[in-house]
Amino acid sequence: MQKILVTGNGPLHGEVLISGAKNAVLPILCATLLTDEPVTLRNVPNLHDVKTTKKVLEGLGATVSYDPERFGSGPDSEVTVNASTVNSHVAPYELVKTMRASVLVLGPVLARYGQAEVSLPGGCAIGSRPVDLHIKAMQSLGADVTVEHGFIKAKTRGDRLKGAHHTFEIVSVGATENALMAAVLAEGTTVLDNSAMEPEIVDLADCLIAMGANIFGHGTPRIEIHGVERLHAATHDVVADRIECGTFLVATAMSRGSITTVNSRPETMDAVLDKLREAGAEVTVDGDRIHLDMRGKRPKAVDITTAPHPAFPTDMQAQFMALNCIAEGAGVIRENIFENRFMHVSELQRLGADIRVDGHTAFVRGVEQLSGAPVMATDLRASASLILAGLVADGDTLVDRIYHLDRGYENIEAKLSGLGATIRRVD
Ligand code: UD1
């Protein structure tokens, strides 16, 4: 099994190209199932989760032009999906269990073919993560849904789903996406209240609009959709990954360096940029570029409270915890989205971090210096926090179970090496 070896080595400097967003490309790949015509996505990141989504789409019968071995990176990296050959309505357990986002085929397959069977994703490291909100949204749109033998089985009553007014009990990114994709082909108007407002939802809506959907209010809590009978071919550029970008910015702040992110989307990152400024970074924005400069200073600890967008994202919580570990002062981190998202704490403690956890709250007091050690990645963003800590720790940090990292970060070791880090993959 591969591991990543990081050796603490001074400030990061330079320019880094930000990839397309994992959390946008996955739902958008699922949205390609909504039309018989080819949909081309550009700025697609080369990630293990994209490979898994390809398998899910191919399992349904779609054709996907993506070869991870020969795939480039950057804005020109393209994937085309042709869903005219779809001949199955089933997303099996083997795929859904490895990637929860597979549940996002439920809405499109149901809307397009009148039936869908999607395995329940089950638990995962960061919490139980149920799918009840996805199911309730499909029911509001007129589907009959049962859960049996580990599968969600959904059927439309007539030929099509029916537009409806649906209010999500709690804000959910995935449930909003599934409902949005289902509603675009429903008969009549759908209003989705208490929708998630993440930039990845806006990007999905933009792609659906390019495919011929009528959607209004995306990026606000109320999305209105006027259903159409069919969608058509389109080309769409995937929005930049604000979490990848934030991860490089935090790494640079921790190392007291200065970087410029290129092909980023600063307007999607207000909460994170504000916290970096609070930590003492000089942050300026110039079009698609973010410049961060620590002027050689040690970062100051910050308090973080995670909540749905536009508040501070849970996917940046672990990285800011790593920052607090070496910062001046102490910071309080409150995790409000997932019940078990502090698994990186015990690993950071192995590196010498001073952290105390009480329920959903972690109290972190910065230490002068972390000390490298072997650590275990437990989930995607936790893996990133361990690499960040390793970059500023004394000596070697060997991060095991990096398959988590490959799910969501394109070429992280090459990108960090390009900024001057001493990091490599070892077997
Ligand atoms: C998405 C992101 C993930 C991010 C999360 C929160 C993707 C592929 N993943 O995950 O990186 O951390 O948003 O920003 O985009 N919930 C229910 N019932 C449901 C669905 C969710 O109770 O049916 C709960 C969850 O357990 C969680 C909360 O709602 O406590 C928010 O989860 P949600 O926004 O749905 O996260 P995901 O879409 O799974």
Coordinates of C-alpha atoms and ligand atoms in Angstrom, one line a residue:
M1 CA 0.0 0.0 0.0
Q2 CA 1.3 3.4 -0.9
K3 CA 2.2 6.0 1.7
I4 CA 3.3 9.6 1.6
L5 CA 6.5 10.7 3.2
V6 CA 6.7 14.4 4.2
T7 CA 9.8 16.0 5.6
G8 CA 9.4 19.4 7.4
N9 CA 11.2 21.9 5.2
G10 CA 10.7 25.6 5.4
P11 CA 8.2 28.0 3.8
L12 CA 6.2 27.2 0.7
H13 CA 6.6 29.6 -2.2
G14 CA 5.4 29.8 -5.8
E15 CA 2.3 29.3 -7.9
V16 CA -0.1 26.4 -7.9
L17 CA -2.8 25.5 -10.5
I18 CA -6.1 24.7 -8.8
S19 CA -8.1 21.7 -10.3
G20 CA -11.8 21.4 -11.0
A21 CA -13.9 20.7 -7.9
K22 CA -14.4 17.1 -6.8
N23 CA -17.7 18.0 -5.2
A24 CA -18.9 19.7 -8.4
V25 CA -17.7 17.2 -11.0
L26 CA -19.3 14.2 -9.2
P27 CA -22.9 15.4 -9.3
I28 CA -22.4 16.9 -12.8
L29 CA -21.2 13.5 -14.1
C30 CA -24.4 12.1 -12.7
A31 CA -26.4 14.9 -14.3
T32 CA -25.2 13.7 -17.8
L33 CA -27.6 10.8 -17.3
L34 CA -30.5 13.2 -17.9
T35 CA -30.0 13.4 -21.6
D36 CA -29.5 11.1 -24.6
E37 CA -27.0 13.6 -26.1
P38 CA -23.3 13.8 -25.3
V39 CA -22.3 16.2 -22.5
T40 CA -18.6 17.3 -22.3
L41 CA -17.1 18.5 -19.1
R42 CA -13.9 20.5 -19.0
N43 CA -11.5 21.3 -16.1
V44 CA -12.2 17.7 -14.8
P45 CA -9.8 16.7 -12.0
N46 CA -8.1 13.3 -12.3
L47 CA -9.3 11.7 -9.1
H48 CA -10.1 8.3 -7.9
D49 CA -13.7 9.4 -7.2
V50 CA -14.0 10.4 -10.9
K51 CA -12.9 6.9 -11.8
T52 CA -15.5 5.4 -9.4
T53 CA -18.2 7.6 -10.9
K54 CA -17.2 6.5 -14.4
K55 CA -17.7 2.9 -13.2
V56 CA -21.2 3.8 -11.8
L57 CA -22.2 5.4 -15.1
E58 CA -20.8 2.6 -17.2
G59 CA -22.6 0.1 -14.9
L60 CA -25.8 1.8 -16.0
G61 CA -24.8 1.5 -19.7
A62 CA -23.4 5.0 -20.4
T63 CA -20.2 5.6 -22.4
V64 CA -17.6 7.7 -20.6
S65 CA -14.4 9.0 -22.3
Y66 CA -12.1 9.0 -19.3
D67 CA -8.9 7.1 -19.1
P68 CA -7.2 7.9 -15.7
E69 CA -3.8 6.6 -16.9
R70 CA -3.7 9.0 -19.9
F71 CA -5.7 11.9 -18.5
G72 CA -4.1 15.4 -18.5
S73 CA -4.8 18.0 -15.9
G74 CA -5.9 21.6 -15.9
P75 CA -8.6 23.5 -17.7
D76 CA -8.4 21.4 -20.9
S77 CA -8.9 18.0 -19.2
E78 CA -12.1 16.8 -20.7
V79 CA -14.6 14.0 -20.2
T80 CA -17.5 13.3 -22.5
V81 CA -20.5 11.1 -21.3
N82 CA -23.0 9.7 -23.7
A83 CA -26.0 8.3 -21.8
S84 CA -28.0 7.3 -24.9
T85 CA -26.8 3.7 -24.3
V86 CA -28.1 3.4 -20.7
N87 CA -29.8 0.1 -20.2
S88 CA -29.8 -0.5 -16.4
H89 CA -31.3 1.4 -13.5
V90 CA -29.2 -0.1 -10.8
A91 CA -26.3 1.4 -8.8
P92 CA -24.8 -1.6 -7.0
Y93 CA -23.5 -1.9 -3.4
E94 CA -19.9 -2.6 -4.5
L95 CA -19.6 0.9 -6.0
V96 CA -21.9 2.9 -3.7
K97 CA -20.2 1.7 -0.6
T98 CA -16.8 3.0 -1.8
M99 CA -18.2 6.4 -2.7
R100 CA -21.2 7.8 -1.1
A101 CA -21.7 10.4 -3.9
S102 CA -22.9 7.5 -6.1
V103 CA -26.3 8.0 -4.5
L104 CA -26.5 11.1 -6.7
V105 CA -27.6 8.9 -9.7
L106 CA -30.9 8.4 -7.9
G107 CA -32.5 11.6 -9.0
P108 CA -31.3 11.6 -12.6
V109 CA -32.1 7.9 -13.3
L110 CA -35.5 8.2 -11.7
A111 CA -36.4 11.3 -13.6
R112 CA -35.2 10.0 -16.9
Y113 CA -36.3 6.3 -16.8
G114 CA -39.1 6.3 -14.3
Q115 CA -37.3 3.9 -12.0
A116 CA -34.0 3.6 -10.1
E117 CA -32.4 1.2 -7.7
V118 CA -29.5 2.6 -5.7
S119 CA -27.7 0.8 -2.9
L120 CA -27.8 2.4 0.5
P121 CA -24.3 3.9 1.0
G122 CA -24.0 2.8 4.7
G123 CA -21.9 4.5 7.3
C124 CA -18.6 6.1 6.8
A125 CA -15.7 7.3 8.9
I126 CA -17.1 10.8 9.6
G127 CA -20.5 9.7 10.7
S128 CA -23.7 7.7 9.9
R129 CA -24.7 10.0 7.0
P130 CA -28.2 8.8 6.2
V131 CA -30.0 9.4 2.9
D132 CA -33.5 10.1 4.3
L133 CA -33.5 13.6 3.0
H134 CA -32.8 12.4 -0.6
I135 CA -35.7 9.9 -0.3
K136 CA -38.2 12.4 1.1
A137 CA -37.4 14.8 -1.8
M138 CA -38.1 12.0 -4.4
Q139 CA -41.4 11.2 -2.6
S140 CA -42.4 14.9 -2.7
L141 CA -41.8 14.7 -6.5
G142 CA -44.4 11.9 -6.7
A143 CA -42.1 8.8 -6.6
D144 CA -43.0 5.7 -4.7
V145 CA -39.9 4.8 -2.7
T146 CA -39.1 1.7 -0.7
V147 CA -36.0 0.6 1.1
E148 CA -35.5 -3.1 0.9
H149 CA -32.6 -5.5 0.9
G150 CA -30.2 -2.6 1.2
F151 CA -31.5 -0.8 -1.8
I152 CA -33.5 2.4 -2.3
K153 CA -36.1 1.4 -4.9
A154 CA -37.9 4.4 -6.5
K155 CA -40.5 4.5 -9.2
T156 CA -42.6 7.3 -10.7
R157 CA -46.3 6.9 -10.6
G158 CA -47.0 8.0 -14.2
D159 CA -44.4 8.6 -16.9
R160 CA -42.8 11.5 -15.2
L161 CA -42.1 12.9 -11.8
K162 CA -44.4 15.7 -10.8
G163 CA -43.3 19.2 -9.8
A164 CA -43.9 20.0 -6.1
H165 CA -43.1 22.3 -3.2
H166 CA -40.5 20.6 -1.0
T167 CA -38.8 21.9 2.1
F168 CA -35.6 20.2 3.3
E169 CA -35.7 19.6 7.1
I170 CA -32.0 20.3 7.3
V171 CA -29.7 21.8 4.7
S172 CA -28.1 19.0 2.7
V173 CA -25.8 19.4 -0.3
G174 CA -26.4 15.9 -1.7
A175 CA -30.2 16.0 -1.2
T176 CA -30.4 19.4 -2.8
E177 CA -28.5 18.1 -5.8
N178 CA -30.5 14.9 -6.1
A179 CA -33.8 16.9 -5.9
L180 CA -32.6 19.5 -8.4
M181 CA -31.6 16.9 -11.0
A182 CA -34.9 15.0 -10.5
A183 CA -37.0 18.2 -10.8
V184 CA -35.5 19.4 -14.1
L185 CA -37.4 16.7 -16.0
A186 CA -40.5 16.7 -13.8
E187 CA -43.8 17.8 -15.1
G188 CA -44.6 21.4 -13.9
T189 CA -42.9 23.6 -11.4
T190 CA -40.8 22.6 -8.4
V191 CA -39.8 24.8 -5.5
L192 CA -37.1 23.5 -3.2
D193 CA -36.9 25.4 0.1
N194 CA -34.1 25.4 2.6
S195 CA -31.8 24.3 -0.2
A196 CA -28.0 24.1 0.2
M197 CA -26.2 27.1 -1.4
E198 CA -22.8 25.7 -2.0
P199 CA -20.9 26.9 -5.1
E200 CA -20.9 23.3 -6.3
I201 CA -24.7 23.4 -6.4
V202 CA -24.6 26.6 -8.4
D203 CA -22.2 24.9 -10.8
L204 CA -24.5 21.9 -11.2
A205 CA -27.4 24.2 -11.9
D206 CA -25.3 26.1 -14.5
C207 CA -24.5 22.9 -16.3
L208 CA -28.2 21.8 -16.2
I209 CA -29.2 25.2 -17.6
A210 CA -26.6 24.7 -20.4
M211 CA -28.3 21.4 -21.1
G212 CA -31.7 23.2 -21.4
A213 CA -33.1 23.2 -17.9
N214 CA -35.1 26.1 -16.4
I215 CA -33.7 26.8 -13.0
F216 CA -33.9 30.0 -10.9
G217 CA -32.6 30.9 -7.5
H218 CA -29.7 28.5 -7.3
G219 CA -27.2 29.7 -4.8
T220 CA -30.1 30.9 -2.5
P221 CA -32.2 28.8 -0.1
R222 CA -35.2 28.7 -2.6
I223 CA -34.6 27.1 -6.0
E224 CA -37.4 27.1 -8.5
I225 CA -37.4 24.7 -11.4
H226 CA -39.7 24.6 -14.4
G227 CA -39.6 21.1 -15.7
V228 CA -38.9 20.4 -19.4
E229 CA -39.5 17.2 -21.4
R230 CA -35.9 16.7 -22.5
L231 CA -32.4 18.1 -22.1
H232 CA -29.7 18.3 -24.8
A233 CA -26.0 18.2 -25.4
A234 CA -23.8 20.8 -23.7
T235 CA -20.2 21.7 -22.7
H236 CA -19.5 22.8 -19.2
D237 CA -16.3 24.0 -17.4
V238 CA -16.3 22.6 -13.8
V239 CA -15.9 25.3 -11.1
A240 CA -12.5 25.4 -9.3
D241 CA -12.0 23.4 -6.2
R242 CA -12.3 25.8 -3.2
I243 CA -11.3 23.1 -0.8
E244 CA -8.1 22.1 -2.7
C245 CA -7.3 25.8 -3.0
G246 CA -8.0 26.4 0.7
T247 CA -5.8 23.5 1.6
F248 CA -2.8 25.0 -0.3
L249 CA -3.4 28.4 1.3
V250 CA -3.5 26.9 4.8
A251 CA -0.3 24.9 4.1
T252 CA 1.4 28.1 3.0
A253 CA 0.2 30.0 6.1
M254 CA 1.5 27.2 8.4
S255 CA 4.9 27.2 6.7
R256 CA 5.1 31.1 6.8
G257 CA 5.5 31.2 3.0
S258 CA 3.8 33.0 0.2
I259 CA 1.9 31.6 -2.8
T260 CA -0.4 32.4 -5.7
T261 CA -3.2 30.1 -6.6
V262 CA -4.2 30.1 -10.3
N263 CA -7.5 29.2 -11.9
S264 CA -9.2 29.5 -8.5
R265 CA -12.5 31.1 -7.6
P266 CA -11.9 33.5 -4.7
E267 CA -15.6 34.6 -4.6
T268 CA -16.5 31.1 -3.4
M269 CA -14.1 31.2 -0.5
D270 CA -15.0 34.2 1.6
A271 CA -15.2 32.4 5.0
V272 CA -11.9 30.7 4.5
L273 CA -10.1 33.8 3.2
D274 CA -11.4 35.8 6.2
K275 CA -10.1 33.2 8.6
L276 CA -6.7 33.2 6.9
R277 CA -6.6 37.0 7.3
E278 CA -7.5 36.6 11.0
A279 CA -4.6 34.1 11.3
G280 CA -2.3 36.9 10.1
A281 CA -2.0 36.2 6.4
E282 CA -2.0 39.0 3.8
V283 CA -4.5 37.8 1.3
T284 CA -5.3 39.6 -1.9
V285 CA -7.4 38.6 -4.9
D286 CA -6.8 39.4 -8.5
G287 CA -9.4 37.7 -10.9
D288 CA -8.9 34.0 -10.6
R289 CA -5.7 34.4 -8.5
I290 CA -5.3 34.5 -4.7
H291 CA -2.1 35.7 -3.3
L292 CA -1.2 34.8 0.3
D293 CA 1.8 36.1 2.1
M294 CA 2.7 35.4 5.7
R295 CA 5.8 37.6 5.6
G296 CA 7.6 34.9 7.5
K297 CA 5.3 35.3 10.6
R298 CA 3.9 32.5 12.7
P299 CA 0.1 32.2 12.2
K300 CA -2.2 33.1 15.0
A301 CA -4.8 30.5 16.2
V302 CA -8.4 31.1 15.1
D303 CA -11.8 29.9 16.2
I304 CA -13.8 27.9 13.7
T305 CA -17.4 27.0 13.6
T306 CA -18.5 24.8 10.6
A307 CA -21.9 25.4 9.0
P308 CA -23.5 25.2 5.6
H309 CA -22.3 27.6 2.9
P310 CA -21.7 30.6 3.0
A311 CA -20.4 29.9 6.5
F312 CA -17.1 28.0 7.2
P313 CA -17.0 24.6 5.4
T314 CA -16.6 21.4 7.3
D315 CA -14.3 20.2 4.5
M316 CA -11.7 22.8 5.7
Q317 CA -12.0 22.1 9.4
A318 CA -9.2 19.5 9.7
Q319 CA -6.8 21.8 7.8
F320 CA -7.5 24.7 10.1
M321 CA -7.1 22.4 13.1
A322 CA -3.6 21.6 11.8
L323 CA -2.9 25.3 11.5
N324 CA -4.0 25.9 15.1
C325 CA -1.7 23.1 16.2
I326 CA 1.4 25.2 15.4
A327 CA -0.2 28.7 15.8
E328 CA 0.4 31.4 18.4
G329 CA -2.3 31.1 21.0
A330 CA -5.3 28.8 21.3
G331 CA -8.4 28.2 19.1
V332 CA -11.7 26.6 19.5
I333 CA -13.1 24.4 16.7
R334 CA -16.8 23.5 16.6
E335 CA -17.9 20.9 14.1
N336 CA -21.6 21.3 13.4
I337 CA -22.1 19.2 10.2
F338 CA -20.8 15.7 10.9
E339 CA -20.9 14.0 14.3
N340 CA -17.5 12.2 14.0
R341 CA -15.2 14.5 12.2
F342 CA -12.4 14.7 14.7
M343 CA -10.6 11.5 13.7
H344 CA -7.5 13.5 12.8
V345 CA -7.2 14.6 16.4
S346 CA -5.5 11.5 17.7
E347 CA -3.1 11.4 14.7
L348 CA -2.2 15.1 15.2
Q349 CA -1.6 14.4 18.8
R350 CA 0.9 11.7 17.7
L351 CA 2.8 14.6 16.1
G352 CA 2.8 16.5 19.4
A353 CA -0.3 18.6 19.0
D354 CA -2.1 19.9 22.1
I355 CA -5.8 19.2 21.5
R356 CA -8.6 18.5 23.9
V357 CA -12.0 17.3 22.5
D358 CA -15.3 17.7 24.2
G359 CA -18.2 16.4 22.1
H360 CA -18.3 18.5 18.9
T361 CA -15.8 21.0 20.1
A362 CA -12.0 20.8 20.0
F363 CA -9.7 23.1 22.0
V364 CA -6.3 23.5 20.3
R365 CA -3.4 25.2 21.9
G366 CA -0.5 25.9 19.5
V367 CA 2.9 24.4 20.2
E368 CA 6.2 25.8 19.0
Q369 CA 7.1 22.7 16.9
L370 CA 5.4 19.5 15.9
S371 CA 7.6 16.4 15.6
G372 CA 7.3 14.0 12.7
A373 CA 5.9 10.5 13.2
P374 CA 4.1 7.7 11.3
V375 CA 0.4 8.6 11.2
M376 CA -2.8 7.1 9.7
A377 CA -5.2 8.9 7.4
T378 CA -8.8 8.3 8.3
D379 CA -10.7 10.3 5.8
L380 CA -10.1 12.6 2.9
R381 CA -9.7 16.0 4.6
A382 CA -8.1 14.4 7.7
S383 CA -5.4 13.1 5.4
A384 CA -4.7 16.6 4.1
S385 CA -4.4 17.9 7.7
L386 CA -1.7 15.3 8.4
I387 CA 0.2 16.3 5.4
L388 CA 0.0 19.9 6.3
A389 CA 1.2 19.1 9.8
G390 CA 4.0 17.0 8.4
L391 CA 5.2 19.9 6.2
V392 CA 6.0 22.0 9.3
A393 CA 7.0 19.1 11.7
D394 CA 10.5 18.4 12.7
G395 CA 11.8 15.3 10.7
D396 CA 9.8 12.7 8.7
T397 CA 6.0 12.1 8.8
L398 CA 4.9 9.0 7.0
V399 CA 1.1 9.1 6.2
D400 CA -0.5 5.7 5.7
R401 CA -3.8 4.9 4.0
I402 CA -3.4 7.7 1.5
Y403 CA -6.1 6.2 -0.8
H404 CA -8.4 8.7 1.0
L405 CA -6.2 11.5 -0.3
D406 CA -6.3 10.2 -3.9
R407 CA -10.1 10.3 -3.8
G408 CA -10.1 14.0 -3.7
Y409 CA -6.7 15.7 -4.3
E410 CA -5.2 15.7 -7.8
N411 CA -1.5 15.2 -7.7
I412 CA -1.1 16.7 -4.3
E413 CA 2.5 15.6 -3.8
A414 CA 3.5 17.1 -7.2
K415 CA 1.7 20.3 -6.5
L416 CA 3.3 20.7 -3.1
S417 CA 6.8 19.7 -4.4
G418 CA 6.3 22.5 -7.0
L419 CA 6.0 24.9 -4.0
G420 CA 9.2 23.6 -2.4
A421 CA 7.9 20.9 -0.1
T422 CA 9.9 17.7 0.5
I423 CA 7.2 15.2 -0.1
R424 CA 7.0 11.9 -2.0
R425 CA 5.0 8.8 -2.4
V426 CA 6.6 5.6 -1.2
D427 CA 5.5 1.9 -1.4
Ligands
UD1_1 C1 -21.3 17.0 0.7 C2 -19.9 17.0 0.3 C3 -18.9 16.8 1.4 C4 -19.2 17.9 2.5 C5 -20.7 18.0 2.8 C6 -21.0 19.1 3.7 C7 -20.0 16.0 -2.0 C8 -19.7 14.9 -2.8 N1 -19.7 15.8 -0.6 O1 -21.6 15.8 1.3 O2 -17.6 16.9 1.0 O3 -18.5 17.6 3.7 O4 -21.5 18.1 1.6 O5 -20.6 20.3 3.2 O6 -20.4 17.1 -2.4 N2 -28.0 14.2 6.2 C9 -29.1 13.6 6.7 N3 -29.9 12.9 5.8 C10 -29.6 12.9 4.5 C11 -28.5 13.6 4.0 C12 -27.7 14.3 4.9 O7 -29.3 13.6 7.9 O8 -30.4 12.3 3.7 C13 -27.1 15.0 7.2 C14 -25.6 14.5 7.2 O9 -25.5 13.3 8.0 C15 -24.9 15.7 7.7 C16 -25.7 16.8 7.1 O10 -27.0 16.3 6.8 O11 -25.0 15.7 9.1 C17 -25.1 17.5 5.9 O12 -24.7 16.5 4.9 P1 -24.8 16.8 3.4 O13 -24.8 18.3 3.1 O14 -25.9 16.0 2.8 O15 -23.4 16.2 2.9 P2 -23.1 15.4 1.6 O16 -24.0 15.8 0.5 O17 -23.1 13.9 1.9

